[in-house]
PDB file of C-alpha atoms in Angstrom:
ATOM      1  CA  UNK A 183      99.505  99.280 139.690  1.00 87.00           C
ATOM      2  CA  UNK A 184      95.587 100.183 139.400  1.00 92.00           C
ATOM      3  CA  UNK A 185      93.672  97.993 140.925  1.00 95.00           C
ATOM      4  CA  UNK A 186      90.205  97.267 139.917  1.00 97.00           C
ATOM      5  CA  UNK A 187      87.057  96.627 142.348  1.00 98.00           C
ATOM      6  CA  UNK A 188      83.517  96.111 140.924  1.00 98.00           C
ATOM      7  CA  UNK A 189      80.241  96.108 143.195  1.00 97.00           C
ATOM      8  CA  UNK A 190      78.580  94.136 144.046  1.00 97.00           C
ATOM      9  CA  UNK A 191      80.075  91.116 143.619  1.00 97.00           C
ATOM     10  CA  UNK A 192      76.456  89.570 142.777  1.00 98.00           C
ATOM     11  CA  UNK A 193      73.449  91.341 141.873  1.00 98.00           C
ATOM     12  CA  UNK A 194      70.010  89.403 141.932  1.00 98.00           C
ATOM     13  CA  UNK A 195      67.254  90.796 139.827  1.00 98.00           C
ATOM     14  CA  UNK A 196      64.422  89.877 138.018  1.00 98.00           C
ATOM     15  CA  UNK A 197      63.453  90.237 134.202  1.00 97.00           C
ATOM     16  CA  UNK A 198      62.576  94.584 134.009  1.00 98.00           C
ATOM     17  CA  UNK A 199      64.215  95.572 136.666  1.00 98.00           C
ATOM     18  CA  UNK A 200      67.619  97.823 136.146  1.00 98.00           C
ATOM     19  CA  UNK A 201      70.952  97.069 136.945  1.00 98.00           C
ATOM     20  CA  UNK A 202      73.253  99.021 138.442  1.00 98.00           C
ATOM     21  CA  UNK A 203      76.911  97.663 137.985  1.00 98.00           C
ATOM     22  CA  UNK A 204      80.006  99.828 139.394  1.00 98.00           C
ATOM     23  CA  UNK A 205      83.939  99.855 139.065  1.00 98.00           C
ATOM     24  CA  UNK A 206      85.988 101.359 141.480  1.00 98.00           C
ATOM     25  CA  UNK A 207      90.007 102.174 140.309  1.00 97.00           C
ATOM     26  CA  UNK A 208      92.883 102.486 142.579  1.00 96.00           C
ATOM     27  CA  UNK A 209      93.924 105.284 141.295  1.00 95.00           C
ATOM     28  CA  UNK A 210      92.436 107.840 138.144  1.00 95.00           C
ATOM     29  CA  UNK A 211      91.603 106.042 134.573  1.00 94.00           C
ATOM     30  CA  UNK A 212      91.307 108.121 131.458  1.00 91.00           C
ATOM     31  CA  UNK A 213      88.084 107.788 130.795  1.00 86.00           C
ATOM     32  CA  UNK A 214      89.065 107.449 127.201  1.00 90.00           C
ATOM     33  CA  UNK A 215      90.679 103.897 128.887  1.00 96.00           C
ATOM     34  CA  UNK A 216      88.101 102.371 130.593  1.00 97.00           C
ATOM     35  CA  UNK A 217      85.672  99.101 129.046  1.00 98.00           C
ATOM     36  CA  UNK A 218      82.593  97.074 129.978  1.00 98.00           C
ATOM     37  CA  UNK A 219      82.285  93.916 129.213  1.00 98.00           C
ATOM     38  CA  UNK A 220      79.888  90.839 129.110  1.00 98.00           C
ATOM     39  CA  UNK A 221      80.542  87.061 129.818  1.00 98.00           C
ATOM     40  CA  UNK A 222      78.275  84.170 129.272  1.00 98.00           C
ATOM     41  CA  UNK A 223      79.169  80.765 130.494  1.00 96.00           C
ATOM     42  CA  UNK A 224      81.187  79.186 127.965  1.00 96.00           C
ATOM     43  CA  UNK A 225      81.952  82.151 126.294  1.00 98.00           C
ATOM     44  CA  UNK A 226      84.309  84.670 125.295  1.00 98.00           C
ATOM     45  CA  UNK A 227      83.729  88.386 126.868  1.00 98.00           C
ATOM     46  CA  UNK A 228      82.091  90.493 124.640  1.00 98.00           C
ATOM     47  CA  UNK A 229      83.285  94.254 124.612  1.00 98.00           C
ATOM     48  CA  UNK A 230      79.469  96.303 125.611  1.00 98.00           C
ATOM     49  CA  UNK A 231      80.851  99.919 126.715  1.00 98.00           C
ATOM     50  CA  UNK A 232      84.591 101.554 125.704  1.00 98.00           C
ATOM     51  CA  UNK A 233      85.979 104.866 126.362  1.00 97.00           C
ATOM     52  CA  UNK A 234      83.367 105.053 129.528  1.00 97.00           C
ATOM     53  CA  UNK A 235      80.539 105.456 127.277  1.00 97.00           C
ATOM     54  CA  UNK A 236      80.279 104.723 124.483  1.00 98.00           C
ATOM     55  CA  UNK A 237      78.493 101.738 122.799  1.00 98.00           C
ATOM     56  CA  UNK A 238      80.577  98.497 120.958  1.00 97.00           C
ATOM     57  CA  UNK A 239      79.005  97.899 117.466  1.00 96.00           C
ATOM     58  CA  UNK A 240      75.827  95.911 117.670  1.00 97.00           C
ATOM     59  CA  UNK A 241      74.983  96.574 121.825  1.00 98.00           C
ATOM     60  CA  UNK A 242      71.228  97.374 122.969  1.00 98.00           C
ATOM     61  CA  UNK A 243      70.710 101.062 123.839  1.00 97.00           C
ATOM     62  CA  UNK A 244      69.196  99.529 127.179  1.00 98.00           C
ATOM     63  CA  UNK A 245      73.193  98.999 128.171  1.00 98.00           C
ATOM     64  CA  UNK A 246      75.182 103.093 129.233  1.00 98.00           C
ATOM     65  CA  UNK A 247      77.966 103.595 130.952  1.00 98.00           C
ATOM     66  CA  UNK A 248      78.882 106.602 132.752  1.00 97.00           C
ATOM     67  CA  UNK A 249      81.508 108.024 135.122  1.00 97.00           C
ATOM     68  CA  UNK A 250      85.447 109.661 135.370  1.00 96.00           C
ATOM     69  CA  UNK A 251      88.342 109.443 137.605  1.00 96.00           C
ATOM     70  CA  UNK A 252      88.029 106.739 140.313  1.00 97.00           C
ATOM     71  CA  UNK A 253      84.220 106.013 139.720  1.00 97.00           C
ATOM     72  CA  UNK A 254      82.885 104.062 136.299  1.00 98.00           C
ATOM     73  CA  UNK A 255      79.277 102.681 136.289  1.00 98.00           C
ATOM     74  CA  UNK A 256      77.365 100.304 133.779  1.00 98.00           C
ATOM     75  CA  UNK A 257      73.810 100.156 133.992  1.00 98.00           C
ATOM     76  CA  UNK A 258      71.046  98.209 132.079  1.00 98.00           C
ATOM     77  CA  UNK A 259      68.059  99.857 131.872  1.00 98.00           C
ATOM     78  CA  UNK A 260      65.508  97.261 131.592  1.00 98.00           C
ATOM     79  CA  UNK A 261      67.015  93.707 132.152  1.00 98.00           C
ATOM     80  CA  UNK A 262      66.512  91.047 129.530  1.00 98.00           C
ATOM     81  CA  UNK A 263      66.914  86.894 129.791  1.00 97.00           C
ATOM     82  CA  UNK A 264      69.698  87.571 128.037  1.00 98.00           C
ATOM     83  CA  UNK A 265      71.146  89.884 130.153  1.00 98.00           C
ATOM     84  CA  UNK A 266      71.901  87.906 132.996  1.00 98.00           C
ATOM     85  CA  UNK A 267      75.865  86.966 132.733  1.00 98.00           C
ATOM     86  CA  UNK A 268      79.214  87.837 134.213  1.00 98.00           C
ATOM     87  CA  UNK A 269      80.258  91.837 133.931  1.00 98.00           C
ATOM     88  CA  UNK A 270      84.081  92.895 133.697  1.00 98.00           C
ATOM     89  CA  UNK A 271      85.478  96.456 134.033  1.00 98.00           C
ATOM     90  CA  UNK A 272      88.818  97.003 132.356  1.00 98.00           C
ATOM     91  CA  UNK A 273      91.302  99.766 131.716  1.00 97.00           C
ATOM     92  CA  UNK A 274      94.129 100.775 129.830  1.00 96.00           C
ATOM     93  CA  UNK A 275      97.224 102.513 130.806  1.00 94.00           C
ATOM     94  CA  UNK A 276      98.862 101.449 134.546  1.00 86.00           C
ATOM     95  CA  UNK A 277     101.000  98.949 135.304  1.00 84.00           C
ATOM     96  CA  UNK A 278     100.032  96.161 133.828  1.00 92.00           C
ATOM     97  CA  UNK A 279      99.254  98.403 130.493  1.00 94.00           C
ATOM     98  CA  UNK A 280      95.898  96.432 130.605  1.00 97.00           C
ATOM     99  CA  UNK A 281      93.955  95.143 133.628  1.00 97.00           C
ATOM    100  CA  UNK A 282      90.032  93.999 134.408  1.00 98.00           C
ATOM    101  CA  UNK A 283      88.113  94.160 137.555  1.00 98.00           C
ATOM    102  CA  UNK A 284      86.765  90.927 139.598  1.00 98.00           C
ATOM    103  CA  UNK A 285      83.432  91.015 137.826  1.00 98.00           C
ATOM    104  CA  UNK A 286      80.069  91.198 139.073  1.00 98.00           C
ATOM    105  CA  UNK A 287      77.160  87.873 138.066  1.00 98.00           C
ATOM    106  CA  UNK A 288      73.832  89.228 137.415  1.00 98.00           C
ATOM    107  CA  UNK A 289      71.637  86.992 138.278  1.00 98.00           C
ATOM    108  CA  UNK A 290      67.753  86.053 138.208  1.00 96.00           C
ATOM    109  CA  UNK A 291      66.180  87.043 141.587  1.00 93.00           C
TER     110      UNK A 291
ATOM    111  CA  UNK B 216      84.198  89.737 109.766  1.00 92.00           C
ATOM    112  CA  UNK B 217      86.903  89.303 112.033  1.00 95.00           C
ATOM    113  CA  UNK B 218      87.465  85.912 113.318  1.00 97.00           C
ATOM    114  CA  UNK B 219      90.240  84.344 115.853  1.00 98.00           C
ATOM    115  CA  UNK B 220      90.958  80.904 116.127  1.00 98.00           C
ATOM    116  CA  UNK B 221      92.911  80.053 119.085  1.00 98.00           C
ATOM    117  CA  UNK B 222      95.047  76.319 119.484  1.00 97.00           C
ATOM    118  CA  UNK B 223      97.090  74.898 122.513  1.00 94.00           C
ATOM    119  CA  UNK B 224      98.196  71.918 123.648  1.00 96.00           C
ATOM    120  CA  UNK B 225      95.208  70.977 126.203  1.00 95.00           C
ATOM    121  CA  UNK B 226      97.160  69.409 128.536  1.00 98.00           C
ATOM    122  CA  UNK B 227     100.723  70.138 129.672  1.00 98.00           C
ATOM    123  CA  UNK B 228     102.591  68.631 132.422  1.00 98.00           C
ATOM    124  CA  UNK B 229     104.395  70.972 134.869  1.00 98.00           C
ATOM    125  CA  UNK B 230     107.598  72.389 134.269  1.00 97.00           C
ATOM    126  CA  UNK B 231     107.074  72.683 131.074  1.00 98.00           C
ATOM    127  CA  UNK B 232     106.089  74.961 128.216  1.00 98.00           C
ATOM    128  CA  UNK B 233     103.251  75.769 126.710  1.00 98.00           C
ATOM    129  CA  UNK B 234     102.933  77.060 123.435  1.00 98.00           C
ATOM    130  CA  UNK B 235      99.625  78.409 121.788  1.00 98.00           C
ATOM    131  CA  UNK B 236      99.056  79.960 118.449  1.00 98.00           C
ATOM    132  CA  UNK B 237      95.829  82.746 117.457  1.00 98.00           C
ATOM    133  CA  UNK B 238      95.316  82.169 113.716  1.00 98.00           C
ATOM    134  CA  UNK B 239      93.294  85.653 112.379  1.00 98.00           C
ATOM    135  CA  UNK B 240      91.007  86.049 109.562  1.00 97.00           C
ATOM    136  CA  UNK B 241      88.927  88.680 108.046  1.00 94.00           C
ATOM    137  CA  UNK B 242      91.874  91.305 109.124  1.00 91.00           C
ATOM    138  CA  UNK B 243      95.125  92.040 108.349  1.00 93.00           C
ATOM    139  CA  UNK B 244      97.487  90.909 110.926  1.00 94.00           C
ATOM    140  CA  UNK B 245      99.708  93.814 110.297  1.00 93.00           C
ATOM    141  CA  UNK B 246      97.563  96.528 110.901  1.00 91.00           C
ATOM    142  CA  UNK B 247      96.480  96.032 114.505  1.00 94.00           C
ATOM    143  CA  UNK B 248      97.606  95.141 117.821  1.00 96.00           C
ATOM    144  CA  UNK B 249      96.972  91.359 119.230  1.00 98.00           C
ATOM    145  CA  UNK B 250      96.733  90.265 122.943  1.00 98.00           C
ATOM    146  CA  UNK B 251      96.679  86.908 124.718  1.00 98.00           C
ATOM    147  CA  UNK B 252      94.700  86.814 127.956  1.00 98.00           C
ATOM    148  CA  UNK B 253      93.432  84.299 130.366  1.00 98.00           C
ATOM    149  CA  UNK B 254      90.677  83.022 132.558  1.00 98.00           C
ATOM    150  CA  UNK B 255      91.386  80.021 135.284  1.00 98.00           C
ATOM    151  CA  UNK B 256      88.440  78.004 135.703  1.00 96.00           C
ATOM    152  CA  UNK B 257      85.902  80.132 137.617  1.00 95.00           C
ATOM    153  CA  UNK B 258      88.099  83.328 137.625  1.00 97.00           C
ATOM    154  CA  UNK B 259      88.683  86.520 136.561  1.00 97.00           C
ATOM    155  CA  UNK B 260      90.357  87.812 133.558  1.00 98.00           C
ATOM    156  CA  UNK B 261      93.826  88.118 133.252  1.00 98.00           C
ATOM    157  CA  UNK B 262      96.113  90.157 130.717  1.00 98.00           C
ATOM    158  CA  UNK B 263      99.082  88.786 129.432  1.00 98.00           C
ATOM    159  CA  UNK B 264     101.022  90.256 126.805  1.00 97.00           C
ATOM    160  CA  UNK B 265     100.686  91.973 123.356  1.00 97.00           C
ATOM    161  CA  UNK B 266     102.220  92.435 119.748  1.00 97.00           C
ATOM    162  CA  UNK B 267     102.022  94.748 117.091  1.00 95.00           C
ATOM    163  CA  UNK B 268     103.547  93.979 113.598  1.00 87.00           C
ATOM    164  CA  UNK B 269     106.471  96.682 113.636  1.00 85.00           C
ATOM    165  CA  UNK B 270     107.888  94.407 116.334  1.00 84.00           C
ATOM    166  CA  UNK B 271     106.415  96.210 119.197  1.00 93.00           C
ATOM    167  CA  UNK B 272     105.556  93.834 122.402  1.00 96.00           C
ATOM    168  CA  UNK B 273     104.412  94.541 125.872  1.00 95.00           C
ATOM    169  CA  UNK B 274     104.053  91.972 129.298  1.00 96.00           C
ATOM    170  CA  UNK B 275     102.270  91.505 132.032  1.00 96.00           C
ATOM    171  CA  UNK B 276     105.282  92.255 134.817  1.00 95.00           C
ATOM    172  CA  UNK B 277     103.358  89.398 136.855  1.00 94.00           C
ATOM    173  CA  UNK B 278     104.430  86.756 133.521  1.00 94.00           C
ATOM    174  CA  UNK B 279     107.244  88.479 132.288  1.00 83.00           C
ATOM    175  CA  UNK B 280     110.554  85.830 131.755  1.00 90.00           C
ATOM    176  CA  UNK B 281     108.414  83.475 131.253  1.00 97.00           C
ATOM    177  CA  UNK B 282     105.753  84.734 128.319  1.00 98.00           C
ATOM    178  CA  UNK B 283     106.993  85.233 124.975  1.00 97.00           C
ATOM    179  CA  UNK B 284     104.625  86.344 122.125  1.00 97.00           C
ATOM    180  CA  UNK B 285     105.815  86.697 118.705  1.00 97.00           C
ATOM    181  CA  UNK B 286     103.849  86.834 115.593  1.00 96.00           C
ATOM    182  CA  UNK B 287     103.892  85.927 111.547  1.00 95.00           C
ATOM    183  CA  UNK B 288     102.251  87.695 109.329  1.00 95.00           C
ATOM    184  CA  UNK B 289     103.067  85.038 105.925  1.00 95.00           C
ATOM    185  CA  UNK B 290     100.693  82.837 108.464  1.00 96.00           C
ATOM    186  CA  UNK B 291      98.575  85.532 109.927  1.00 96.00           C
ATOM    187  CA  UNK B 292      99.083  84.095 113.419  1.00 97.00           C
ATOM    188  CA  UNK B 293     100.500  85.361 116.473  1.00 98.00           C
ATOM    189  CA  UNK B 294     101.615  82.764 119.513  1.00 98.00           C
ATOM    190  CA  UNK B 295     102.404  82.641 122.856  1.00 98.00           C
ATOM    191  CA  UNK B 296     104.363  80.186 124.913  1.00 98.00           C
ATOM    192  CA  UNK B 297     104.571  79.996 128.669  1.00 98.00           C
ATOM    193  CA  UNK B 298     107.530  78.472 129.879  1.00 98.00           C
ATOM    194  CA  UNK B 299     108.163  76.860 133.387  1.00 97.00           C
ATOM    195  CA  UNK B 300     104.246  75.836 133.721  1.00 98.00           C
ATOM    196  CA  UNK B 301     102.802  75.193 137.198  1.00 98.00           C
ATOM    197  CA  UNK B 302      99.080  74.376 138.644  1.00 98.00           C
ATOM    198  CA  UNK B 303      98.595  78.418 138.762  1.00 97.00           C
ATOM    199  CA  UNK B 304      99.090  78.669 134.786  1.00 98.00           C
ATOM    200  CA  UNK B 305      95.899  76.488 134.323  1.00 98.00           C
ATOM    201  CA  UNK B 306      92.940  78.538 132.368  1.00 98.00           C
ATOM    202  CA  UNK B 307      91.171  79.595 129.423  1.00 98.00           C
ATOM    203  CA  UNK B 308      93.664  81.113 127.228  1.00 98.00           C
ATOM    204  CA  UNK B 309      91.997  83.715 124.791  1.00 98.00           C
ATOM    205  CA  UNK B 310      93.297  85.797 121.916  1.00 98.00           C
ATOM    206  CA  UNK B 311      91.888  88.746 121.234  1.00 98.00           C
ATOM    207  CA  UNK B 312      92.077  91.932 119.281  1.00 98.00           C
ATOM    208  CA  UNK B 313      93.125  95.369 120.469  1.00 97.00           C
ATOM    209  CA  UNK B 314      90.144  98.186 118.998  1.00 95.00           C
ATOM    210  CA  UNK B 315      91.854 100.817 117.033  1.00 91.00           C
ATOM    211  CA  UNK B 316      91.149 102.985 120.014  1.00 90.00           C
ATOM    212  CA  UNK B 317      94.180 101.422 121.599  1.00 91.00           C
ATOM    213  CA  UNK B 318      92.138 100.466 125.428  1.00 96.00           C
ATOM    214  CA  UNK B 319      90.135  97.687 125.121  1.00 97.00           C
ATOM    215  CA  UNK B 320      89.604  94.383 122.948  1.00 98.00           C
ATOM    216  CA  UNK B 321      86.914  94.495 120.264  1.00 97.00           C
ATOM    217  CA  UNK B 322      87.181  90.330 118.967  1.00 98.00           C
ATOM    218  CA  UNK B 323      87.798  87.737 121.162  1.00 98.00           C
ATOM    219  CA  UNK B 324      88.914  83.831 119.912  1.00 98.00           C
ATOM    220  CA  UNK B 325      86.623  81.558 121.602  1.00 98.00           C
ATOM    221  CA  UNK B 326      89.456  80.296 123.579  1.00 98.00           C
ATOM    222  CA  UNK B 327      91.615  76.882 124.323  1.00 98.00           C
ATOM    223  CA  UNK B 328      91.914  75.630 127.840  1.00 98.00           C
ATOM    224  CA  UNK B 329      95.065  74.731 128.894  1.00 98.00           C
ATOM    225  CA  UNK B 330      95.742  72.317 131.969  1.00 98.00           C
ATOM    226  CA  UNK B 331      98.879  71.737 133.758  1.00 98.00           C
ATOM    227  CA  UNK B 332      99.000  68.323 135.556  1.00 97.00           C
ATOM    228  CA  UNK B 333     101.038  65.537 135.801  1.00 96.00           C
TER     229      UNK B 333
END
């Protein structure tokens, strides 16, 4: 089974500032396998980052993601209002097939 | 544009079974793989379980014997029910697409909550 750990487990910012989200796996992720994404109360997640790096349809160039093997990071360059929200890692391929981290709130300092 | 529409029973006592259904539009059912996954009130995410037309399924060992998804593409739904319901099984239950990449889900329903309780 890979496990999942994201850090921090809340990050307190202000409006500006960047963001600096990681996700830690148990064991190495394809980096084709892993996903970012973003949760607003009351909402579905939305899918920000896949493959490690790579931008969903319609996401701010302000959101990257980076990293390989045990080590994945999201980070938002200049935070928005509408930024502040839940963040899930997630990858593809262990046992289960799919699995998300914890999550990490990002909220206003 | 792809839209999900998920529908449950809202509440279910224990013991028993749950059955939800993910009606898709804007997509062909038969041409991508569909997930269930849920969220217990103030919780992480949890997969479940996925379909693919051909017939193709896959579970979360941590549900398995007691999830079953199937799907219908003359409706253009796919369902899940959740047998043997306890406290535990009580969440946001969310359908969702799997991208064409395969890893990751690309539309999400907006989801049904489902409670368990006498």
């Amino acid at each position: 089974e890979i496990v999942l750990t994201q850090s921090p487990g809340t990050l307190s910012l202000s409006p500006g500032e960047r963001a600096t989200l990681s996700c830690r796996a148990s064991q190495s992720v394809t980096s084709s396998h892993l996903a970012w994404y973003q949760q607003k109360p009351g909402q579905a997640p939305r899918l920000l980052i896949y493959g490690a790096s790579t931008r969903a349809t319609g996401i701010p160039d302000r959101f990257s993601g980076s990293g390989s093997g045990t080590d994945f990071t999201l980070t938002i360059s200049r935070l928005e209002p509408e930024d502040f929200a839940v963040y899930f890692c997630q990858q593809f391929g262990g046992s289960p097939i799919f699995s998300f981290g914890p999550g990490t709130k990002v909220q206003t300092k | 544009q792809v839209h999900l529409q998920e529908s449950g029973p809202g509440l279910v006592k224990p013991s028993e079974t749950a059955s939800l259904t993910c009606v898709v539009s804007g997509d062909s059912i038969s041409t991508s793989y569909w997930s269930w996954i849920r969220q217990p009130p103030g919780k992480g995410l949890e997969w479940i379980a996925y379909i693919y037309y051909g017939g193709s399924t896959n579970y979360n060992p941590s549900l398995e014997g007691r999830v079953t998804i199937s799907l219908d593409a003359s409706r253009s739904l796919f369902s899940l029910r959740l047998t043997s319901v306890t406290a535990a099984d009580t969440a946001v239950y969310y359908c969702a697409r799997v991208s064409s990449g395969g890893a990751d889900f690309d539309h999400w329903g907006q989801g049904t909550l489902v409670t368990v309780s006498s």
